[in-house]
Amino acid sequence: MFCFLYKTILHGRPNKISAFLSHKLLYILQNNPSILSLKSISTTSNQHSFTVSYLIKACGLSPESALSASKYVNFETSDQPDAVIALFENHGFSKTQIASLIRRFPGVLSSAVEKTLLPKLMFFYSKGVSSSDLTNLLSKYPTIFRTSLEKQIIPSFNFLRNLLLSDEDIINAVKIYPRILSYDFNTYILPNINVLRNNGVPEYNIFKVLRGIPKTFLCAPIQFKKNVEKVKEMGFSPERFTFVLALSVLRSLSQSSWERKFDAFKKCGWSEEEILEAFRNYPLVMATSKGKITAVTDFLVNKMGFQPSLIAKYPRLLGCCMEKRIVPRGLFVQDLLSDGLLKKELGLGRLFMTTEKLFLQRFVHGYEEKASELLKLYNEKLNLAVQGKLNTDKL
């Protein structure tokens, strides 16, 4: 009946029946809009099922990820996504990387291969990016594919070239923080660089941070200025590299996070002045997780017998690896003391802040007759510590 009514109105019949049927059809459609959408729903449902199935079978996504990704991409045939996947495979992307890329940015499967995707790959290659570095970068940050090459990526490279002077330094900065390519440099980076210049920060230190911690500059200029004033009030000298390093730490921490870190150190026995002094000497100490602050301090105080005030004088210790340095060295030296090979306990710096080569020269190879035995003992403790099998509660 629906087809008959539709044809009647479409082709028109100059009679009373036509007018009657027109009104009748209009009434039906107004009160049953689903009639027109039945075919559309069926088609859309089939497309959605095909898309989900394709994402699972061809892209390696889990059913959950495929269902989520299907909200952002939809296709009737595999021609377009097949072309995208073929491009990635031809340029060295592994199946795992392709799955990761699509999971993060499903829309890439709808991107034009020759017009959008390939030119960006070729641009990065032209700047000296290796295939392995590029596949790793884009699989972790695929939204570069939706960033305009002509309007954003190329201008960003040109801007950075004026500052860093070499493509290698630019690529290193991009690998560290890929989002740098999506920012407006005249809104963020340039104003913040000028703030540092106006406060007497050497150009070398500015560009050293831009190369190594580019995220530091991607902050609203108003907040950046506040952080600069805060760092100056804490006693940092703009001429020293620790000044810009402290800015980087403040940029990464909210006020509440800063206060939680501060409280964690105080609970470990550090005074407020000791915490601030440690921050001035080694700003990255405030980037240490609360868990590591507690673990390192607990081991050094309760297992090794060091005072919290002494630990505060060596904030770089918080940057050392518990499993590969602090625990195995500490327990090894405890054994040397127990066996009488060491007559007195050592300072924190000599024990933990020296290189592995120097540590072995002093505490292993220095005992010629026992060197082989001691090296075996040290390696055992190192391996057990790395595996998390050392019981430090006995000390």
Short mmCIF file of C-alpha atoms in Angstrom, two decimals:
data_model
loop_
_atom_site.label_atom_id
_atom_site.label_comp_id
_atom_site.label_asym_id
_atom_site.label_seq_id
_atom_site.Cartn_x
_atom_site.Cartn_y
_atom_site.Cartn_z
CA MET A 1 0.00 0.00 0.00
CA PHE A 2 2.85 2.36 0.91
CA CYS A 3 4.46 1.92 -2.51
CA PHE A 4 1.13 2.55 -4.21
CA LEU A 5 0.51 5.73 -2.23
CA TYR A 6 4.06 6.95 -2.86
CA LYS A 7 3.81 6.41 -6.62
CA THR A 8 0.42 8.08 -6.68
CA ILE A 9 1.75 11.28 -5.14
CA LEU A 10 5.05 11.17 -6.99
CA HIS A 11 3.55 10.89 -10.46
CA GLY A 12 0.32 12.72 -9.68
CA ARG A 13 -3.18 11.89 -10.88
CA PRO A 14 -5.55 14.76 -11.53
CA ASN A 15 -8.51 13.38 -9.69
CA LYS A 16 -10.16 13.44 -6.30
CA ILE A 17 -8.61 10.14 -5.30
CA SER A 18 -5.18 11.66 -5.66
CA ALA A 19 -5.98 14.47 -3.24
CA PHE A 20 -7.52 12.03 -0.79
CA LEU A 21 -4.52 9.70 -0.94
CA SER A 22 -2.10 12.60 -0.52
CA HIS A 23 -3.73 13.65 2.71
CA LYS A 24 -3.90 10.03 3.81
CA LEU A 25 -0.20 9.45 3.14
CA LEU A 26 0.75 12.66 4.92
CA TYR A 27 -1.26 11.57 7.96
CA ILE A 28 0.44 8.14 7.95
CA LEU A 29 3.92 9.60 7.67
CA GLN A 30 3.33 12.19 10.41
CA ASN A 31 2.11 9.56 12.83
CA ASN A 32 4.49 6.76 11.73
CA PRO A 33 7.82 8.35 10.81
CA SER A 34 9.53 5.00 11.30
CA ILE A 35 8.08 3.81 7.96
CA LEU A 36 10.55 5.96 6.03
CA SER A 37 13.46 5.10 8.29
CA LEU A 38 13.09 1.32 8.18
CA LYS A 39 15.28 0.93 5.14
CA SER A 40 17.72 3.54 6.45
CA ILE A 41 17.95 1.77 9.80
CA SER A 42 18.53 -1.55 8.11
CA THR A 43 21.28 -0.10 5.90
CA THR A 44 22.94 1.73 8.80
CA SER A 45 22.80 -1.36 10.98
CA ASN A 46 24.46 -3.46 8.28
CA GLN A 47 27.17 -0.85 7.78
CA HIS A 48 27.80 -0.69 11.53
CA SER A 49 28.08 -4.47 11.81
CA PHE A 50 30.48 -4.54 8.86
CA THR A 51 32.59 -1.77 10.40
CA VAL A 52 32.84 -3.50 13.78
CA SER A 53 33.67 -6.82 12.15
CA TYR A 54 36.34 -5.17 9.99
CA LEU A 55 37.93 -3.40 12.96
CA ILE A 56 38.22 -6.73 14.76
CA LYS A 57 39.38 -8.96 11.91
CA ALA A 58 41.49 -6.61 9.78
CA CYS A 59 42.73 -4.11 12.38
CA GLY A 60 43.28 -6.36 15.38
CA LEU A 61 41.03 -4.48 17.79
CA SER A 62 39.24 -6.19 20.64
CA PRO A 63 35.42 -6.34 20.38
CA GLU A 64 35.14 -3.61 23.02
CA SER A 65 37.65 -1.32 21.27
CA ALA A 66 36.05 -2.01 17.90
CA LEU A 67 32.60 -1.08 19.20
CA SER A 68 34.00 2.13 20.67
CA ALA A 69 35.93 2.99 17.49
CA SER A 70 32.86 2.38 15.33
CA LYS A 71 31.29 5.51 16.84
CA TYR A 72 33.84 7.59 14.93
CA VAL A 73 34.18 5.75 11.64
CA ASN A 74 31.81 3.90 9.33
CA PHE A 75 32.14 2.37 5.86
CA GLU A 76 30.20 0.11 3.53
CA THR A 77 33.13 -1.68 1.87
CA SER A 78 36.72 -2.43 2.81
CA ASP A 79 38.28 -0.53 -0.11
CA GLN A 80 39.12 2.67 1.79
CA PRO A 81 40.37 1.13 5.08
CA ASP A 82 42.26 -1.55 3.14
CA ALA A 83 44.19 1.19 1.33
CA VAL A 84 45.08 2.88 4.62
CA ILE A 85 46.27 -0.33 6.26
CA ALA A 86 48.28 -1.25 3.15
CA LEU A 87 50.03 2.12 3.37
CA PHE A 88 50.97 1.55 7.00
CA GLU A 89 52.21 -1.97 6.32
CA ASN A 90 54.31 -0.76 3.39
CA HIS A 91 55.97 1.79 5.67
CA GLY A 92 56.93 -0.64 8.39
CA PHE A 93 54.07 -0.42 10.88
CA SER A 94 53.61 -3.66 12.79
CA LYS A 95 50.15 -5.15 13.35
CA THR A 96 50.34 -4.08 16.99
CA GLN A 97 51.22 -0.51 16.01
CA ILE A 98 48.42 -0.38 13.44
CA ALA A 99 45.92 -1.59 16.04
CA SER A 100 47.20 0.98 18.53
CA LEU A 101 47.01 3.77 15.97
CA ILE A 102 43.45 2.94 14.92
CA ARG A 103 42.29 2.49 18.51
CA ARG A 104 43.55 5.99 19.33
CA PHE A 105 42.35 7.63 16.09
CA PRO A 106 39.74 5.53 14.24
CA GLY A 107 39.11 8.36 11.79
CA VAL A 108 42.45 7.67 10.13
CA LEU A 109 40.76 4.83 8.23
CA SER A 110 38.68 7.43 6.37
CA SER A 111 41.67 9.61 5.48
CA ALA A 112 42.79 9.98 1.89
CA VAL A 113 45.96 7.96 1.39
CA GLU A 114 47.59 9.94 -1.41
CA LYS A 115 46.35 13.39 -0.41
CA THR A 116 46.55 13.32 3.39
CA LEU A 117 48.52 10.42 4.86
CA LEU A 118 51.40 9.78 2.47
CA PRO A 119 52.55 13.45 2.25
CA LYS A 120 52.95 13.55 6.04
CA LEU A 121 55.01 10.38 6.08
CA MET A 122 57.22 11.71 3.31
CA PHE A 123 57.67 15.03 5.13
CA PHE A 124 58.98 13.33 8.27
CA TYR A 125 61.27 11.11 6.21
CA SER A 126 62.66 14.23 4.51
CA LYS A 127 63.57 15.61 7.93
CA GLY A 128 65.65 12.56 8.80
CA VAL A 129 63.15 10.58 10.86
CA SER A 130 63.86 6.86 10.61
CA SER A 131 61.12 4.39 9.75
CA SER A 132 61.25 2.80 13.22
CA ASP A 133 61.07 6.18 14.98
CA LEU A 134 58.21 7.33 12.77
CA THR A 135 56.09 4.21 13.25
CA ASN A 136 56.66 4.42 17.01
CA LEU A 137 55.76 8.12 17.07
CA LEU A 138 52.62 7.91 14.96
CA SER A 139 51.26 4.76 16.59
CA LYS A 140 51.39 6.54 19.96
CA TYR A 141 50.27 9.95 18.73
CA PRO A 142 48.26 9.38 15.52
CA THR A 143 46.39 12.68 15.72
CA ILE A 144 49.34 14.11 13.81
CA PHE A 145 47.52 12.61 10.83
CA ARG A 146 44.63 15.01 11.31
CA THR A 147 46.90 18.02 11.79
CA SER A 148 47.26 20.09 8.64
CA LEU A 149 50.65 19.62 6.99
CA GLU A 150 50.70 22.98 5.21
CA LYS A 151 48.96 25.08 7.89
CA GLN A 152 50.43 23.59 11.07
CA ILE A 153 53.17 20.97 10.82
CA ILE A 154 55.44 22.72 8.30
CA PRO A 155 55.08 26.16 9.96
CA SER A 156 55.83 24.54 13.33
CA PHE A 157 59.01 22.97 11.96
CA ASN A 158 60.09 26.26 10.44
CA PHE A 159 59.50 28.07 13.72
CA LEU A 160 61.50 25.49 15.68
CA ARG A 161 64.26 25.59 13.06
CA ASN A 162 64.79 29.28 13.83
CA LEU A 163 65.26 28.39 17.50
CA LEU A 164 66.95 24.98 17.55
CA LEU A 165 68.77 25.30 14.22
CA SER A 166 68.93 21.56 13.42
CA ASP A 167 66.34 19.04 12.21
CA GLU A 168 67.77 16.47 14.61
CA ASP A 169 67.02 18.65 17.65
CA ILE A 170 63.53 19.37 16.34
CA ILE A 171 62.80 15.69 15.81
CA ASN A 172 64.04 14.86 19.31
CA ALA A 173 61.72 17.49 20.77
CA VAL A 174 58.79 16.12 18.75
CA LYS A 175 59.52 12.55 19.87
CA ILE A 176 59.54 13.69 23.50
CA TYR A 177 56.30 15.67 23.20
CA PRO A 178 54.50 15.17 19.84
CA ARG A 179 51.71 17.59 20.74
CA ILE A 180 54.16 20.45 20.25
CA LEU A 181 53.26 20.30 16.54
CA SER A 182 49.62 21.12 17.24
CA TYR A 183 50.19 24.31 19.28
CA ASP A 184 50.13 27.90 18.07
CA PHE A 185 53.74 28.95 18.62
CA ASN A 186 52.97 32.67 18.59
CA THR A 187 50.41 32.16 21.35
CA TYR A 188 52.45 29.92 23.65
CA ILE A 189 56.11 29.25 22.98
CA LEU A 190 57.33 32.63 21.72
CA PRO A 191 55.68 34.73 24.49
CA ASN A 192 57.02 32.36 27.16
CA ILE A 193 60.52 32.39 25.69
CA ASN A 194 60.43 36.18 25.77
CA VAL A 195 59.43 36.08 29.45
CA LEU A 196 62.55 34.06 30.21
CA ARG A 197 64.73 36.36 28.14
CA ASN A 198 63.36 39.39 29.98
CA ASN A 199 64.23 37.72 33.29
CA GLY A 200 67.85 37.09 32.34
CA VAL A 201 67.68 33.39 31.49
CA PRO A 202 70.56 32.48 29.11
CA GLU A 203 69.59 31.46 25.58
CA TYR A 204 71.47 28.19 25.98
CA ASN A 205 69.34 27.14 28.95
CA ILE A 206 66.12 28.17 27.18
CA PHE A 207 66.85 26.04 24.14
CA LYS A 208 68.20 23.17 26.22
CA VAL A 209 64.80 22.88 27.90
CA LEU A 210 62.98 23.36 24.59
CA ARG A 211 64.93 20.39 23.19
CA GLY A 212 64.62 18.15 26.23
CA ILE A 213 61.38 19.19 27.98
CA PRO A 214 59.35 21.09 25.35
CA LYS A 215 56.14 20.76 27.36
CA THR A 216 57.56 23.40 29.71
CA PHE A 217 56.67 26.18 27.27
CA LEU A 218 53.20 24.94 26.35
CA CYS A 219 51.51 26.86 29.11
CA ALA A 220 49.28 29.94 29.06
CA PRO A 221 51.59 32.99 29.24
CA ILE A 222 49.76 34.39 32.28
CA GLN A 223 50.35 31.18 34.25
CA PHE A 224 53.90 30.94 32.91
CA LYS A 225 54.69 34.40 34.27
CA LYS A 226 53.26 33.42 37.66
CA ASN A 227 55.47 30.33 37.72
CA VAL A 228 58.53 32.43 36.85
CA GLU A 229 57.81 34.77 39.77
CA LYS A 230 57.23 31.82 42.09
CA VAL A 231 60.55 30.23 41.13
CA LYS A 232 62.35 33.54 41.70
CA GLU A 233 60.73 33.86 45.14
CA MET A 234 62.01 30.38 46.03
CA GLY A 235 65.55 31.60 45.55
CA PHE A 236 66.44 30.21 42.13
CA SER A 237 68.92 32.14 40.04
CA PRO A 238 67.72 32.79 36.45
CA GLU A 239 71.29 32.24 35.24
CA ARG A 240 71.36 28.63 36.40
CA PHE A 241 69.80 25.70 34.57
CA THR A 242 67.92 24.70 37.72
CA PHE A 243 65.74 27.79 37.18
CA VAL A 244 64.15 26.48 33.97
CA LEU A 245 64.12 22.95 35.35
CA ALA A 246 62.08 24.18 38.32
CA LEU A 247 59.68 25.86 35.88
CA SER A 248 59.25 22.55 34.10
CA VAL A 249 58.37 20.80 37.37
CA LEU A 250 55.87 23.51 38.35
CA ARG A 251 54.30 23.25 34.90
CA SER A 252 53.70 19.54 35.44
CA LEU A 253 52.22 19.80 38.95
CA SER A 254 48.92 21.23 40.10
CA GLN A 255 48.84 23.07 43.40
CA SER A 256 47.19 20.10 45.08
CA SER A 257 49.85 17.72 43.70
CA TRP A 258 52.60 20.01 44.96
CA GLU A 259 51.05 20.06 48.44
CA ARG A 260 50.70 16.25 48.47
CA LYS A 261 54.37 15.82 47.56
CA PHE A 262 55.33 18.35 50.23
CA ASP A 263 53.30 16.47 52.84
CA ALA A 264 54.89 13.16 51.79
CA PHE A 265 58.38 14.53 52.48
CA LYS A 266 57.29 15.99 55.81
CA LYS A 267 55.89 12.60 56.86
CA CYS A 268 59.30 11.11 56.03
CA GLY A 269 60.95 13.49 58.50
CA TRP A 270 62.02 16.37 56.25
CA SER A 271 61.51 19.94 57.45
CA GLU A 272 59.93 22.55 55.17
CA GLU A 273 63.28 24.28 54.70
CA GLU A 274 64.98 20.98 53.88
CA ILE A 275 62.31 20.25 51.25
CA LEU A 276 62.73 23.67 49.62
CA GLU A 277 66.52 23.40 49.73
CA ALA A 278 66.34 19.97 48.12
CA PHE A 279 64.08 21.42 45.42
CA ARG A 280 66.53 24.25 44.80
CA ASN A 281 69.42 21.81 44.43
CA TYR A 282 67.53 19.22 42.40
CA PRO A 283 64.10 20.41 41.13
CA LEU A 284 63.18 16.96 39.81
CA VAL A 285 62.93 15.77 43.41
CA MET A 286 59.37 17.16 43.42
CA ALA A 287 58.55 15.10 40.32
CA THR A 288 59.15 11.91 42.32
CA SER A 289 56.04 9.86 43.05
CA LYS A 290 54.73 9.68 46.61
CA GLY A 291 55.25 5.92 46.57
CA LYS A 292 58.93 6.21 45.68
CA ILE A 293 59.50 9.00 48.22
CA THR A 294 58.16 6.71 50.94
CA ALA A 295 59.96 3.58 49.69
CA VAL A 296 63.40 5.17 49.34
CA THR A 297 63.19 7.00 52.66
CA ASP A 298 61.90 3.92 54.48
CA PHE A 299 64.74 1.78 53.18
CA LEU A 300 67.48 4.30 53.88
CA VAL A 301 66.17 5.24 57.36
CA ASN A 302 64.78 1.99 58.73
CA LYS A 303 67.00 -0.54 56.95
CA MET A 304 70.25 1.37 56.50
CA GLY A 305 70.11 3.65 59.54
CA PHE A 306 70.52 7.03 57.82
CA GLN A 307 68.87 10.15 59.24
CA PRO A 308 66.15 11.92 57.19
CA SER A 309 68.05 15.22 57.44
CA LEU A 310 71.07 13.56 55.77
CA ILE A 311 68.93 12.11 52.98
CA ALA A 312 67.52 15.59 52.34
CA LYS A 313 71.04 16.75 51.47
CA TYR A 314 71.17 14.19 48.64
CA PRO A 315 67.89 14.78 46.75
CA ARG A 316 69.32 13.15 43.61
CA LEU A 317 68.99 9.85 45.43
CA LEU A 318 65.27 10.06 44.72
CA GLY A 319 66.14 9.86 41.04
CA CYS A 320 68.05 6.59 41.46
CA CYS A 321 66.43 3.25 40.75
CA MET A 322 65.44 1.34 43.89
CA GLU A 323 65.82 -2.11 42.31
CA LYS A 324 68.98 -1.53 40.27
CA ARG A 325 70.97 0.66 42.64
CA ILE A 326 69.70 1.59 46.09
CA VAL A 327 68.54 -1.79 47.40
CA PRO A 328 71.28 -4.07 45.98
CA ARG A 329 74.11 -1.70 46.93
CA GLY A 330 72.69 -1.11 50.38
CA LEU A 331 72.27 -4.79 51.21
CA PHE A 332 75.63 -5.68 49.69
CA VAL A 333 77.46 -3.14 51.85
CA GLN A 334 75.54 -4.42 54.89
CA ASP A 335 77.05 -7.83 54.19
CA LEU A 336 80.54 -6.31 53.92
CA LEU A 337 80.05 -4.64 57.32
CA SER A 338 78.79 -7.89 58.87
CA ASP A 339 81.80 -9.80 57.53
CA GLY A 340 84.20 -7.18 58.83
CA LEU A 341 85.42 -6.18 55.38
CA LEU A 342 84.29 -2.63 56.06
CA LYS A 343 85.23 -1.01 59.36
CA LYS A 344 82.78 1.88 59.25
CA GLU A 345 79.55 2.78 57.55
CA LEU A 346 79.80 4.87 54.41
CA GLY A 347 78.25 8.18 53.44
CA LEU A 348 75.25 8.32 51.12
CA GLY A 349 77.16 9.98 48.30
CA ARG A 350 79.98 7.46 48.18
CA LEU A 351 77.61 4.55 48.47
CA PHE A 352 74.83 5.48 46.06
CA MET A 353 75.89 8.41 43.87
CA THR A 354 78.94 6.85 42.22
CA THR A 355 78.88 5.06 38.88
CA GLU A 356 78.56 1.30 38.73
CA LYS A 357 82.16 1.00 37.52
CA LEU A 358 83.54 3.03 40.44
CA PHE A 359 81.34 1.21 42.95
CA LEU A 360 82.68 -2.17 41.81
CA GLN A 361 86.27 -0.90 41.88
CA ARG A 362 85.88 0.24 45.50
CA PHE A 363 83.79 -2.52 47.03
CA VAL A 364 84.46 -5.59 44.89
CA HIS A 365 87.73 -5.44 43.00
CA GLY A 366 89.38 -3.65 45.91
CA TYR A 367 89.40 -6.98 47.76
CA GLU A 368 91.60 -8.95 45.41
CA GLU A 369 91.42 -12.29 47.22
CA LYS A 370 87.63 -12.17 47.53
CA ALA A 371 86.81 -10.22 44.36
CA SER A 372 85.31 -13.20 42.52
CA GLU A 373 83.18 -14.22 45.49
CA LEU A 374 82.06 -10.65 46.18
CA LEU A 375 81.13 -10.03 42.54
CA LYS A 376 78.97 -13.14 42.59
CA LEU A 377 77.31 -11.99 45.84
CA TYR A 378 76.66 -8.50 44.46
CA ASN A 379 75.18 -9.84 41.21
CA GLU A 380 72.91 -12.16 43.19
CA LYS A 381 71.56 -9.25 45.20
CA LEU A 382 71.19 -7.15 42.08
CA ASN A 383 69.23 -9.86 40.26
CA LEU A 384 67.02 -10.56 43.25
CA ALA A 385 66.32 -6.87 43.77
CA VAL A 386 65.36 -6.43 40.12
CA GLN A 387 63.01 -9.40 40.43
CA GLY A 388 61.57 -8.00 43.68
CA LYS A 389 62.60 -11.08 45.67
CA LEU A 390 64.81 -9.45 48.29
CA ASN A 391 63.41 -9.37 51.80
CA THR A 392 64.63 -6.14 53.39
CA ASP A 393 62.61 -6.57 56.60
CA LYS A 394 65.40 -8.61 58.21
CA LEU A 395 67.80 -5.67 58.36
#
